[in-house]
XYZ file of C-alpha atoms in Angstrom:
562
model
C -82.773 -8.286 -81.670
C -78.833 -9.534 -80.882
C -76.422 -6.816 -82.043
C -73.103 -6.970 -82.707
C -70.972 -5.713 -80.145
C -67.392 -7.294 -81.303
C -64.679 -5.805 -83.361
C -64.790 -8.580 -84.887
C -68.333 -8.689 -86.306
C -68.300 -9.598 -89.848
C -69.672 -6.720 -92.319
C -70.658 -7.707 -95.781
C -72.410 -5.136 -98.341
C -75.177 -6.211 -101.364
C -73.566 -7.437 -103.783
C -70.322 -9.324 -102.961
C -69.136 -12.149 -104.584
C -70.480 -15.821 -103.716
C -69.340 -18.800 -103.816
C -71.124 -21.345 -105.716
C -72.175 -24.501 -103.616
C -70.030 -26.814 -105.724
C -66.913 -24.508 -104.984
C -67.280 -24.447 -101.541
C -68.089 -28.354 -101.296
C -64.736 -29.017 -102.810
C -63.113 -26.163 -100.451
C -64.234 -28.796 -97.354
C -62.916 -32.445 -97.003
C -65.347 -35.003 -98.533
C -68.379 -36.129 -96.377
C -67.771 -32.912 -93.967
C -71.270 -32.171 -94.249
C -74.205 -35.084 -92.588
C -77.534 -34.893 -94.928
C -79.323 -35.072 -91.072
C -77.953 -31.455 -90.437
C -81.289 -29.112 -89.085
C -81.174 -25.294 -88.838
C -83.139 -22.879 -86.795
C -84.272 -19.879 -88.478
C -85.434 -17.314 -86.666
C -86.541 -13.809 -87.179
C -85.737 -12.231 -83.951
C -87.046 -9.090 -84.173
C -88.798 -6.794 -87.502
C -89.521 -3.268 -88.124
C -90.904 -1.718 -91.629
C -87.908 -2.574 -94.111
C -86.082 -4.290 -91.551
C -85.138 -7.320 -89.538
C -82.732 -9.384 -87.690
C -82.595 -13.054 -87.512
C -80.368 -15.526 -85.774
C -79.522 -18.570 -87.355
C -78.927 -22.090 -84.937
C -76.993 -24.694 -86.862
C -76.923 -28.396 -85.442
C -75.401 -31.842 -86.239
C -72.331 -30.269 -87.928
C -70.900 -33.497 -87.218
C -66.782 -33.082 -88.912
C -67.970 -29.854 -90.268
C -67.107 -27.446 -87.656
C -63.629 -26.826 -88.602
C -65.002 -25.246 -92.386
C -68.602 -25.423 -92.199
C -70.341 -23.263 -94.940
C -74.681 -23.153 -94.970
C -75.912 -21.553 -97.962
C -79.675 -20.767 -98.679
C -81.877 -18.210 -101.152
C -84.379 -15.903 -100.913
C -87.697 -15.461 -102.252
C -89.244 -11.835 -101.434
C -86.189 -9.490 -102.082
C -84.320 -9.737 -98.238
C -81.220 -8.523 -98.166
C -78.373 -8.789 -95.295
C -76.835 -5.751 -94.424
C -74.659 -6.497 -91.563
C -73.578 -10.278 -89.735
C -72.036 -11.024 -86.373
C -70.133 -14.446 -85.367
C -70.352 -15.431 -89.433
C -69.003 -14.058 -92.683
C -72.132 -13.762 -95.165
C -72.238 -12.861 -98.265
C -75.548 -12.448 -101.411
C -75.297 -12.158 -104.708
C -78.797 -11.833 -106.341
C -81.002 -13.954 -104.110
C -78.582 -16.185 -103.030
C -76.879 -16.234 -99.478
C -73.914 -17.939 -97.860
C -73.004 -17.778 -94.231
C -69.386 -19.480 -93.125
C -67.749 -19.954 -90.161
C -64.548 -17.613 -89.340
C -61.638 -18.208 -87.782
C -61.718 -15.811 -84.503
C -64.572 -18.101 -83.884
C -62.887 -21.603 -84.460
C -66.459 -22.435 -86.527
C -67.190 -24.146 -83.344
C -69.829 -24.251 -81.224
C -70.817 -27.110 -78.268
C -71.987 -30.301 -79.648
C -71.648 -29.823 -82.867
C -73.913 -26.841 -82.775
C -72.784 -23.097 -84.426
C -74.844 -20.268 -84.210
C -74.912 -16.996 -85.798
C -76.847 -13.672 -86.766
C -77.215 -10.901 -89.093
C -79.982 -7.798 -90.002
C -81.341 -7.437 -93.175
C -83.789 -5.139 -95.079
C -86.717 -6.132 -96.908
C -89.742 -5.177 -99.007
C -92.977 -6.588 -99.432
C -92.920 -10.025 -97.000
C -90.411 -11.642 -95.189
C -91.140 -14.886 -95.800
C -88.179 -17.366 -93.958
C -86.589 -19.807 -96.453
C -87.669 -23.522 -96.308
C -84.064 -24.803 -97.457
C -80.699 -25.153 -96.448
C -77.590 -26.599 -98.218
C -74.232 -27.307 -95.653
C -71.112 -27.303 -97.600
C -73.159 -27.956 -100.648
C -75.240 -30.855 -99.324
C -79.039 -30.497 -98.373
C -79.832 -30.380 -94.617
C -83.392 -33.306 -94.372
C -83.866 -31.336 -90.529
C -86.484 -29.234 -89.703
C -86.154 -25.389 -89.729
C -87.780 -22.925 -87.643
C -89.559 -19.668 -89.256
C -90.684 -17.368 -87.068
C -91.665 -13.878 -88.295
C -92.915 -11.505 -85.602
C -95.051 -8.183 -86.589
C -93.211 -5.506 -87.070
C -92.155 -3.137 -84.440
C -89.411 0.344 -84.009
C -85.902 -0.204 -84.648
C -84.175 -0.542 -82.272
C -81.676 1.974 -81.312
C -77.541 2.217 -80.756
C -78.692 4.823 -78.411
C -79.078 8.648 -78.341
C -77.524 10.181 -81.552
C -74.909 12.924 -82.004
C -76.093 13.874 -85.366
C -79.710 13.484 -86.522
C -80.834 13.998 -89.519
C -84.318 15.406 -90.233
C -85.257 15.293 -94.000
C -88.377 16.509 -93.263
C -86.978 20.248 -93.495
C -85.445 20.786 -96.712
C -83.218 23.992 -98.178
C -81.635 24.576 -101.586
C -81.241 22.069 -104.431
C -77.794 21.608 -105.203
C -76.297 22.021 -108.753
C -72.500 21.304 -108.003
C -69.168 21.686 -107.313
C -66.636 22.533 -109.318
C -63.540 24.279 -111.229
C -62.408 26.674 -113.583
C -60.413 25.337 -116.442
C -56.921 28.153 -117.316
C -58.890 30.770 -118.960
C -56.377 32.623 -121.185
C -54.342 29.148 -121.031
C -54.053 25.548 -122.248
C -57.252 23.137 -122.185
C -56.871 20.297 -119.646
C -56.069 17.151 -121.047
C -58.488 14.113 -121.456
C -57.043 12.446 -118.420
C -56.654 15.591 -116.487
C -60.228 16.143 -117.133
C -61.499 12.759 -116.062
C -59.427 13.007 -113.097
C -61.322 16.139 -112.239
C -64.760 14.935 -112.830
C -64.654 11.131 -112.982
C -66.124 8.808 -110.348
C -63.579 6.768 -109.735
C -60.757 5.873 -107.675
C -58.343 9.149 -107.217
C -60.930 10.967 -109.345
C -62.977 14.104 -107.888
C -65.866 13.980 -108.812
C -66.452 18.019 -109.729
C -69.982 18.679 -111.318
C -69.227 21.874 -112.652
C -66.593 23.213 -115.075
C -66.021 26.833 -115.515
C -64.800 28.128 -118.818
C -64.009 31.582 -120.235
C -65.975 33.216 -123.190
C -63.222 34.799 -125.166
C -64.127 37.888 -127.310
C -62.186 36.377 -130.423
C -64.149 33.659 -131.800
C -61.332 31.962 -133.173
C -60.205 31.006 -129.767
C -63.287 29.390 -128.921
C -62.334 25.990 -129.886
C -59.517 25.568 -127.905
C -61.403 23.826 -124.598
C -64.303 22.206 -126.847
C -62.805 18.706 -126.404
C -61.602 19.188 -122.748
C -65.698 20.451 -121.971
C -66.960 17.198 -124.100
C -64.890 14.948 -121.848
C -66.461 16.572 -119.044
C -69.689 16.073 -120.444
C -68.658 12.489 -121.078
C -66.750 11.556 -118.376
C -68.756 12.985 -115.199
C -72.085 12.801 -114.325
C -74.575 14.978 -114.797
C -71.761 18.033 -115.391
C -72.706 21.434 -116.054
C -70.685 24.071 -118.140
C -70.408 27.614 -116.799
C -69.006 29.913 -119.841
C -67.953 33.322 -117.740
C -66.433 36.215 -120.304
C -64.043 38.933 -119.232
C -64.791 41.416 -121.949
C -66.455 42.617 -125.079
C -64.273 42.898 -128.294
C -62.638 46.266 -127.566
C -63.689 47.878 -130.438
C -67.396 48.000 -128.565
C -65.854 49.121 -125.562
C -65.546 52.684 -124.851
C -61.863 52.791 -123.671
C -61.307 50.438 -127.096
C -59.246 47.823 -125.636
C -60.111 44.310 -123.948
C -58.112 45.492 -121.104
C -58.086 48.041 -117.805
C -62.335 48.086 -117.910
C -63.940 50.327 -119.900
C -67.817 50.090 -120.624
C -69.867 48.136 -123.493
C -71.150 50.935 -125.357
C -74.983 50.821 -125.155
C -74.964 50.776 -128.923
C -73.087 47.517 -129.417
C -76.034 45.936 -126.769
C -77.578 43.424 -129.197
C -74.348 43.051 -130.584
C -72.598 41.719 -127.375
C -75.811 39.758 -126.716
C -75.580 38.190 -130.418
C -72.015 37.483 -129.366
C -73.014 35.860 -126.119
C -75.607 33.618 -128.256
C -73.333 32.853 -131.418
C -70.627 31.155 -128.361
C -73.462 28.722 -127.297
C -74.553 28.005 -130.546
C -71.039 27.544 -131.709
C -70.555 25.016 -128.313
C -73.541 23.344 -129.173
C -72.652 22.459 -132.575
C -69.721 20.678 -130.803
C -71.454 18.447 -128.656
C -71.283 20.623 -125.846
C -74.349 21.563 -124.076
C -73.296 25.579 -122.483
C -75.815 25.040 -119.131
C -75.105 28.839 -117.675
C -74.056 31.607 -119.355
C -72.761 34.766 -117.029
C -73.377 38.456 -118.937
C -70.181 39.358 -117.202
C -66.994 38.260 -114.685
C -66.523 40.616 -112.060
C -67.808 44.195 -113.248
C -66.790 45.695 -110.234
C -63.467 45.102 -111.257
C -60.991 46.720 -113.919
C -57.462 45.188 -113.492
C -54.797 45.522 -116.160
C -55.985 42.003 -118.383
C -58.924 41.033 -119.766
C -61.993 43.495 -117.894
C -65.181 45.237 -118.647
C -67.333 47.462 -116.217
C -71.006 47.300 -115.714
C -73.172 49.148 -112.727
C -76.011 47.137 -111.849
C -78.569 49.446 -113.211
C -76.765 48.485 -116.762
C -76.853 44.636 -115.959
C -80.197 45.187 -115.650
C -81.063 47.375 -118.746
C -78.580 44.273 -120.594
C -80.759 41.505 -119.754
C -84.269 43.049 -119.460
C -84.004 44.039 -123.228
C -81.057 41.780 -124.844
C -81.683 38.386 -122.707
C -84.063 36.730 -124.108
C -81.389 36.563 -127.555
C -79.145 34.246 -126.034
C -81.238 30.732 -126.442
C -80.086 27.217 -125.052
C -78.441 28.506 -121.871
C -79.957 30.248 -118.361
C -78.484 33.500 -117.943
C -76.514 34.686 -115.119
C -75.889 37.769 -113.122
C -73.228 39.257 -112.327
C -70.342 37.455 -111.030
C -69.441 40.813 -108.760
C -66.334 40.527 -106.874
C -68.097 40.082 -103.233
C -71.269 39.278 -103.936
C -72.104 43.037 -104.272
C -76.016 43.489 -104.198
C -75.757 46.632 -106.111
C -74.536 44.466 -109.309
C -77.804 42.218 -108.784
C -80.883 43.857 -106.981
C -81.485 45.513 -109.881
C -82.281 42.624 -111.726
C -83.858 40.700 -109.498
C -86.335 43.355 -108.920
C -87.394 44.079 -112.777
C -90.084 41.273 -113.380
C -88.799 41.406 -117.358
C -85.125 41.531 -116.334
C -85.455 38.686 -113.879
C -87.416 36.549 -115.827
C -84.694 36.347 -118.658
C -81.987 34.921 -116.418
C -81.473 31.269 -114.292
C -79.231 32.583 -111.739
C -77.556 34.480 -109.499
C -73.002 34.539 -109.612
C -70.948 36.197 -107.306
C -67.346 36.111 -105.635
C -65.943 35.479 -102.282
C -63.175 37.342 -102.190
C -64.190 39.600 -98.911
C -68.137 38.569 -99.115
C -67.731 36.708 -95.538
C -65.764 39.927 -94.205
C -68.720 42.184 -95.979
C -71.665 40.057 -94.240
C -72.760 38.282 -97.318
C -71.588 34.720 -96.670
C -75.530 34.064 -95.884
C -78.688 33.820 -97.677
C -79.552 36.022 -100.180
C -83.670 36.514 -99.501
C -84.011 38.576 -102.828
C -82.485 35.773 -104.620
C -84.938 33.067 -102.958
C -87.578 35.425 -103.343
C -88.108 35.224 -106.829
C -86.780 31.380 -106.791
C -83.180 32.298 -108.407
C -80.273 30.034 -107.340
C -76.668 31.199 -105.995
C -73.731 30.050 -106.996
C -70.531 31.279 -105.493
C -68.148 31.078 -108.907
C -64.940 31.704 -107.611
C -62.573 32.275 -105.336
C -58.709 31.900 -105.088
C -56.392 31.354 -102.057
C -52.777 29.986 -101.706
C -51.514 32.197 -98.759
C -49.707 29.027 -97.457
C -47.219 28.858 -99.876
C -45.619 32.466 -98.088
C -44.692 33.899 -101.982
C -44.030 30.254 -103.927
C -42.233 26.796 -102.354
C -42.505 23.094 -103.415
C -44.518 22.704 -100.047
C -47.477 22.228 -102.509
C -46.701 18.241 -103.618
C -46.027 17.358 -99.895
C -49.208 15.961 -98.889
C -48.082 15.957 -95.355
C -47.280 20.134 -95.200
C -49.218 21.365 -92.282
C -49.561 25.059 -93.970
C -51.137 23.789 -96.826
C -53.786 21.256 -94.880
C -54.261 24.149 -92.348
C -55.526 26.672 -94.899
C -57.518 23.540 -96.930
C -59.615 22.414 -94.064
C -60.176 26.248 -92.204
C -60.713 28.566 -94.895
C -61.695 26.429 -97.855
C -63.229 23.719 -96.537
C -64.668 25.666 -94.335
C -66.615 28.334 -96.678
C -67.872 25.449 -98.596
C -69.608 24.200 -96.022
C -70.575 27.981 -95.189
C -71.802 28.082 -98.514
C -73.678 25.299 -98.126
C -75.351 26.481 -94.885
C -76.386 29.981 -96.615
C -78.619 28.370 -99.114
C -76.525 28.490 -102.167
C -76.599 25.859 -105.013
C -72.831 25.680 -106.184
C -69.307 26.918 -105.507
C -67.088 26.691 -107.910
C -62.847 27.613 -107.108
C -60.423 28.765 -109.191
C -57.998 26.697 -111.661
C -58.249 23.332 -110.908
C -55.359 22.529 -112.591
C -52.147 24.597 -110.115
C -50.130 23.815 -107.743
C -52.086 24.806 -105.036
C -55.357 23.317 -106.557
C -57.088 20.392 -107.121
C -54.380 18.473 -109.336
C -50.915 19.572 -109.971
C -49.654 21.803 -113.264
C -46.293 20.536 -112.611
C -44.207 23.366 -111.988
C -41.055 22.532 -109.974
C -40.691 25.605 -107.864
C -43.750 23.733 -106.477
C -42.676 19.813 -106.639
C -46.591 18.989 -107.812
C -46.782 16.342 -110.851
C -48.555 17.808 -113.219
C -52.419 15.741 -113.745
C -51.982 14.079 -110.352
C -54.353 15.081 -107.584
C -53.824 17.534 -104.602
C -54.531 17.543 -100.853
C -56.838 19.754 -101.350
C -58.437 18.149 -104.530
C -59.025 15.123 -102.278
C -60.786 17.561 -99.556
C -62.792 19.226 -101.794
C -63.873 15.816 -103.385
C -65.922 14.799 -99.776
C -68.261 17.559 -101.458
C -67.879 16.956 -104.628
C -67.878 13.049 -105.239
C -71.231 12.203 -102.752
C -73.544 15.363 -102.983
C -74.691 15.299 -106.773
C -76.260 17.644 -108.795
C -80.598 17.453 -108.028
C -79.310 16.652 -103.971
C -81.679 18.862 -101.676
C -79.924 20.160 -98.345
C -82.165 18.675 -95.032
C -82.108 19.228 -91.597
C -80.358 18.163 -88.970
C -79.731 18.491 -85.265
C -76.094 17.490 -82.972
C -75.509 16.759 -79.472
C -73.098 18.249 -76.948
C -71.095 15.888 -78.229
C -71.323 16.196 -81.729
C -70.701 20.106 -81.233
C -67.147 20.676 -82.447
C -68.559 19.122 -85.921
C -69.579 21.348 -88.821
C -72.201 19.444 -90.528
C -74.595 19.628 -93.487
C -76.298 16.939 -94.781
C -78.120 15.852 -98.047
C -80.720 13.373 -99.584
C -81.177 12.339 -103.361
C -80.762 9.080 -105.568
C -82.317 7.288 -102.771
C -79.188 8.331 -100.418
C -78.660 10.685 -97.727
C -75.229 12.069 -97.453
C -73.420 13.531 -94.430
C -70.584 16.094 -95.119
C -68.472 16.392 -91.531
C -65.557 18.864 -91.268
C -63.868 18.194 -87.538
C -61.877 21.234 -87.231
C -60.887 20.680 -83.717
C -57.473 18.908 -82.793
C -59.743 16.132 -81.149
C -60.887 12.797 -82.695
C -64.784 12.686 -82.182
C -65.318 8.731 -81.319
C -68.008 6.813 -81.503
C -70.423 9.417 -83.067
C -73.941 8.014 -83.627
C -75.249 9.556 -86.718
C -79.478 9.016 -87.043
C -81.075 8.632 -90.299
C -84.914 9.167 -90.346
C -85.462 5.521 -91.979
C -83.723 2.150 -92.023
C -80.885 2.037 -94.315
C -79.032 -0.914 -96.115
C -75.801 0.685 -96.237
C -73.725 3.384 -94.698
C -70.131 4.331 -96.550
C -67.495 6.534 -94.158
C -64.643 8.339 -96.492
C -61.957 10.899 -94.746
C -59.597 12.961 -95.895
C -57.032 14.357 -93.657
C -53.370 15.251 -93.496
C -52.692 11.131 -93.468
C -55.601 10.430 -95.639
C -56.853 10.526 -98.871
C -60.791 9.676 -98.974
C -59.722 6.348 -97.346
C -62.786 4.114 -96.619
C -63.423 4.215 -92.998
C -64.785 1.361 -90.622
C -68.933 1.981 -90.040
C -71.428 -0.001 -88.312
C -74.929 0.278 -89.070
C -78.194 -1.421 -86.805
C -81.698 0.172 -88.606
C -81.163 3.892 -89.224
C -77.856 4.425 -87.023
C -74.489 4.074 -87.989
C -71.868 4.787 -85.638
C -68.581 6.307 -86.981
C -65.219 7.617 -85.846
C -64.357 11.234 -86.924
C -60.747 11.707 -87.002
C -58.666 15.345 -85.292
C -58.359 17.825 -87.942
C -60.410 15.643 -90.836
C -63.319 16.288 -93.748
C -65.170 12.929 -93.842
C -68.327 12.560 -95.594
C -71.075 9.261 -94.587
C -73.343 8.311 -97.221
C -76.656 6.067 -96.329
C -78.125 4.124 -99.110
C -81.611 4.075 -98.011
């Protein structure tokens, strides 16, 4: 099968717009086209789901300065990718027409050009062609041969092997202020939309105040989440118990949930998801407690692990329409969650598993947690927080450019997502994702961010967010010597397989052949780095290969539509 070897090879996706033939008949001088034209039709080469075909057009007669050929299909075929022509499909309809590196012009009259395609069923050739809107009377020439391999690029730097699958993937996401202001509608939809300079986050954390009457203050920011993204879950995360069931008596500095106010506190827990629900908004986790390891001066409350455990083994199973999680500890403490995990009554009232990263990579416990995938419980890292860049507050924060900012995106939080990733977990969620040194800007001008208008490092963390959905399953994959200074984890669900590529090193990776384990129709390159924001990058794609450039210093993520 030919393959296109120029830079200028003409790449088309499913879908674009075509011309009808009466448009382009008028877009070609009068008579251009002889009714005597012929065209050879031949299917080159064909593989399950896939073929390529090369396409000989002759008597063009006048009609090689602007020829256009135009023909349907009858058996679902679809072109992926065309060399020496610019084609086009909408629906079952196809139009191939000469461009201009080319001149349109070929010896005698005669053009020629090729494409691959995917298809499902048959590949039956088409029986009729149409130049610049008038019917060719020639002959054509099908010729279908059986099918046989792909064929290759050549050997591949990254392979990926969906054959070995790890966790399901529930999101990425952001905490909304907790003692603070809701976002705004738009903020929101910039953080969770699909769109264009939207982020795509999956998961919005809130906090579950101990005063009901403060409880409505996000409801219509966490509605447009739930209306605006897809597939969005809420995590509700409280920092204390009223403090009158606390034994210090205040909200603040710790202090323990006195074991008599248990069912009261779980009641509590319950009567905020009912409350939510009531609202439209659907409270998908809810954590017992944020950090009890931890008793700062602000909103606190301390649990041991043992007490988690007592909590949820007899107060769980009151707190209906949500999964329960444990325990949000500071560094992903085991103590706070073995407890659980290891009381069959305990463990079967909660969904999850929560925990920190501030210090868990330093403590060891930036890997999988085998008691937690024992008993089939998910982890989700739920927060962490770093802006070290900023050396104690500058505007260097709404400079895209700032090499202290993209430095400490791309090596310590891009980086422990993808660490993350690797060690089996379902989710991380960071901090605010409305601040200066987050995901959109809260306008503050010590800072120079716009407040609402996305980050840097909203951008980076969007190659995560945007193309590995909720329900994704983590698969395999192998690199070459090549492919080596890549950190790589790939993905496959809603009939795509998604690559997430952080290039670290201070050298562009060129030329990188990336292996899918089946033909695809369509591969999609997006990078984000100290230039770029998710800017669409150039791919080529032959079978189940496309072949990508990964820029110095970059996050780029390459999604296959299969």
């Amino acid at each position: 099968m030919r393959r296109p070897r120029k830079t200028t090879t003409a790449l088309t996706s499913v879908g674009a717009v075509l011309l009808a033939s009466t448009a382009v008949a008028t877009a070609v001088p009068a008579g251009a086209a002889a009714a005597g034209c012929s065209v050879d039709y031949a299917v080159s080469s064909q593989w399950q789901g896939g073929f390529g075909a090369n396409v000989t057009i002759t008597n063009l007669g006048d009609a090689i300065s602007g020829w256009s050929l135009t023909w349907s299909y009858s058996a679902g075929q679809t072109v992926t990718q065309a060399w020496n022509a610019t084609v086009t499909q909408s629906g079952a309809a196809v139009t191939a027409r000469n461009v201009g590196y080319n001149g349109g012009i070929a010896t005698n009259g005669t053009a020629s050009f090729g494409f691959n395609g995917s298809w499902t069923g048959s590949n039956p050739a088409p029986t009729s062609f149409a130049l610049n809107g008038v019917a060719c009377t020639g002959d054509t020439t099908p010729t279908t041969p059986p099918p046989t391999t792909p064929p290759p690029n050549g050997p591949a730097d990254i392979t990926v092997n969906s054959a070995t699958r790890y966790q399901t993937v529930d999101g990425f996401g952001a905490a909304q202020s907790i003692w603070g202001s809701a976002w705004s509608t738009a903020e929101t939809q910039t953080l969770v939309g699909m769109g264009a300079n939207q982020l795509g986050l999956s998961i919005v954390r809130t906090g579950l105040s101990p005063v009901s009457s403060e409880w409505a203050t996000h409801v219509n920011s966490l509605k447009t989440a739930k209306s605006s993204g897809s597939n969005v879950k809420i995590l509700a995360s409280p920092w204390t118990a009223p403090a009158a069931w606390k034994t210090n008596n205040s909200r603040v500095n710790g202090g323990k949930l006195r074991t008599d106010y248990y069912d009261d506190y779980a009641n509590h827990l319950n009567s905020y998801v009912q409350y939510m629900r009531g609202q439209g908004v659907t409270i998908d986790v809810t954590s017992v407690q944020n950090e009890p390891d931890w008793h700062p001066d602000y909103d606190s409350m301390d649990w041991s692990g043992t007490e988690l455990r007592t909590f949820v083994r007899d107060q769980g199973a009151k707190v209906q329409n949500t999964k329960l999680m444990v325990a949000e500890a500071v560094n992903l403490n085991y103590n706070f969650t073995d407890p659980t995990l290891n009381d069959s009554t305990a463990r079967n009232n909660i969904g999850y598993i929560g925990g920190h990263l501030y210090g868990t990579e330093d403590a060891g416990r930036l890997r999988p947690y085998s008691l937690a995938q024992q008993h089939d419980k998910p982890v989700w890292m739920t927060e962490w927080n770093l802006h070290a860049a900023d050396g104690g507050g500058s505007n260097i924060w709404g400079n895209p450019a700032n090499t202290a900012v993209w430095n400490e995106t791309l090596d310590d939080i891009m980086r422990t997502v993808h660490k993350s990733m690797e060690a089996d977990w379902s989710a991380y969620i960071w901090w605010y994702g409305k601040r200066y040194y987050s995901f959109i800007g809260d306008g503050e001008s010590a800072y120079g961010t716009v407040a609402g208008a996305p980050l840097k490092r909203g951008y980076a963390f969007s190659q995560y967010a945007k193309y590995v959905r909720p329900g994704y399953q983590r698969v395999a994959l192998t690199k070459s010597s090549k492919a080596s200074p890549l950190e790589v984890t790939a993905y496959q669900g809603d009939g795509k397989i998604t690559l997430v590529i952080l290039n670290r090193s201070n050298s562009a990776v060129t030329n990188a052949v990336v292996q899918a384990p089946q033909n695809v129709t369509r591969a999609e390159h997006y990078l984000t780095s100290q230039n770029a924001n998710a800017a669409s990058q150039p791919t080529s794609v032959n079978g189940g290969q496309a072949t990508i450039n990964v820029g110095a210093r970059s996050i780029s993520t390459l999604v296959f539509t299969l």
